[in-house]
Amino acid sequence: MIDAATAAARWRVATVMAIRNETATVKTISFDVPGWPGHLGGQHVDLRLTAEDGYVAQRSYSIASGAGSGPLVELTVDAVPDGEVSGFLHEELRIGDQIEIRGPIGNYFAWSAAHDYGLLLIAGGSGIVPLMSMLRSRDAAGATQPARLLYSSRSIEQIIYRAELDRLAAQTANFTLTQTLTRDAPSEWTGERGRIDRAMLARWQFTPAGHPDVYVCGPTAFVETIAEHLVAIGHSASNVRTERFGPTGAIRT
Amino acid sequence: MLVTRGFKGKRRGGDADRLRLPPGQFLTPEFPVLTAGPTQQTQIDRWTLALQHGGSLLGKWSWEQFEGLPQTEITSDIHCVTKWSKFDTRWRGVTIDDLLRAAGLDAAPTGFLMAHCDGGYTTNLLVADLIGARAMIATHFDDLPLLPSHGGPARLLVPHLYFWKSAKWVRRLAFREEDSPGFWESQGYHLRGDPWREQRYEGDQ
């Protein structure tokens, strides 16, 4: 009998099954991970890359696929400029390659069907990845509570999962999608324009009414600002869960 | 060891740098911010630090009183469980040894402790990891008052453990009879978190 913590800490050999482009700088990689113990939406994995002379690099990546995806684990990876691991994953990795992976890790920035409460999700850039995993998990579980996503991208070309998000919003009565573009919005753009501020949060009912669970993911400065706005408009700080990533360290999506 | 086809690595820094890095870590010149929730904004005039054991208060200091305690500088490498490490970070504050002394204690009353912070964050520690000038309540980084985003006005600093143990916005150290998990430790992270033994997650030895 192996407990969940031991199973999650074990390194496994994953095989690359598919690679697809999400945007010009973002790819999704599907791994087959034999023995994968399953995960919650929003959890992450560690990857370990080993060079021929034994040099090792490890990084954490958010899981993009939803809970219940079996042995298939998808990661959506943003190419960090000069990134040691993301550069390799983008330029070198091929279908059939093998790579070491362990997880799932982190039970805090995670959504579980056992806690289907009202959900407010706020993403900046590739911070959408763990939130997409939550939305996919929610969809698969037939969650009944309302969920809202406010997703900020620089331009329309940089929106990740655009078609799937639109489809989810059209098909799911209790999911509301709002997108904002901060730099270049085409004239026909019907979504929000500009950075997320308190007025935008209020306009899309990102309010504390009903004590929803709030998840914010994006670059450090984005998360700092949004978390500050949320507390200022009355959210309890303990209901606001954040995950930050920057040019270095942290969770790289 | 599974060699990753085509992976060479960027190998930033020299061999000496790499020997200073615990397994699985990489070096950054930056100081990333990681927190489970919003940054706490604690006013200094309302700040106190308490030392307690069970129901009894062993010591309590206002900001002014705390600044009057012996000040120590620690320069150390720090290691975040999310894989970044930063070399030669320079901190100032009051060592846990001096804090115990200021409370009139010859020794810690138990071997375990829980640090409690503004915002509800907690982390568990072995007293052995806190004494012997290895840990402090830090109020300054690089000679400047610690910013709220980095845990100001005061954070715990235990640089030889993964950095989640160096709890931001610390307000209370509570001695306990036994070890039990704090915030991240009950979310799948390791009870002790020694970077040199790569004790990242609950299942790590």
PDB file of C-alpha atoms in Angstrom, chain A residues 224 231 236-238 244, chain B residues 35 37-43 117-121 147-153 168-171:
ATOM      1  CA  GLU A 224      -0.013  41.668  -6.269  1.00  0.00           C
ATOM      2  CA  VAL A 231      -9.167  42.756  -0.514  1.00  0.00           C
ATOM      3  CA  SER A 236     -11.547  38.060   2.878  1.00  0.00           C
ATOM      4  CA  ALA A 237      -7.800  37.648   2.363  1.00  0.00           C
ATOM      5  CA  SER A 238      -8.108  34.002   3.410  1.00  0.00           C
ATOM      6  CA  ARG A 244       2.749  33.999  -8.956  1.00  0.00           C
TER       7      ARG A 244
ATOM      8  CA  THR B  35       2.846  33.986  -1.185  1.00  0.00           C
ATOM      9  CA  GLY B  37      -2.513  34.943  -0.719  1.00  0.00           C
ATOM     10  CA  PRO B  38      -2.566  38.743  -0.633  1.00  0.00           C
ATOM     11  CA  THR B  39       0.372  40.652   0.846  1.00  0.00           C
ATOM     12  CA  GLN B  40      -0.260  41.638   4.468  1.00  0.00           C
ATOM     13  CA  GLN B  41       0.065  45.289   5.386  1.00  0.00           C
ATOM     14  CA  THR B  42       0.989  45.414   9.056  1.00  0.00           C
ATOM     15  CA  GLN B  43       1.469  48.798  10.696  1.00  0.00           C
ATOM     16  CA  CYS B 117       1.854  35.073  11.061  1.00  0.00           C
ATOM     17  CA  ASP B 118      -0.497  37.857  10.028  1.00  0.00           C
ATOM     18  CA  GLY B 119      -2.928  36.423   7.498  1.00  0.00           C
ATOM     19  CA  GLY B 120      -3.039  33.070   9.297  1.00  0.00           C
ATOM     20  CA  TYR B 121       0.099  31.495   7.788  1.00  0.00           C
ATOM     21  CA  LEU B 147       9.205  45.449   2.226  1.00  0.00           C
ATOM     22  CA  PRO B 148       5.725  44.034   2.939  1.00  0.00           C
ATOM     23  CA  SER B 149       5.956  41.859  -0.202  1.00  0.00           C
ATOM     24  CA  HIS B 150       9.080  40.233   1.236  1.00  0.00           C
ATOM     25  CA  GLY B 151       7.549  39.777   4.685  1.00  0.00           C
ATOM     26  CA  GLY B 152       8.009  43.176   6.308  1.00  0.00           C
ATOM     27  CA  PRO B 153       7.932  44.522   8.871  1.00  0.00           C
ATOM     28  CA  LYS B 168       6.669  36.318   6.296  1.00  0.00           C
ATOM     29  CA  TRP B 169       4.818  38.699   8.667  1.00  0.00           C
ATOM     30  CA  VAL B 170       5.669  36.605  11.724  1.00  0.00           C
ATOM     31  CA  ARG B 171       3.976  37.659  14.979  1.00  0.00           C
TER      32      ARG B 171
END
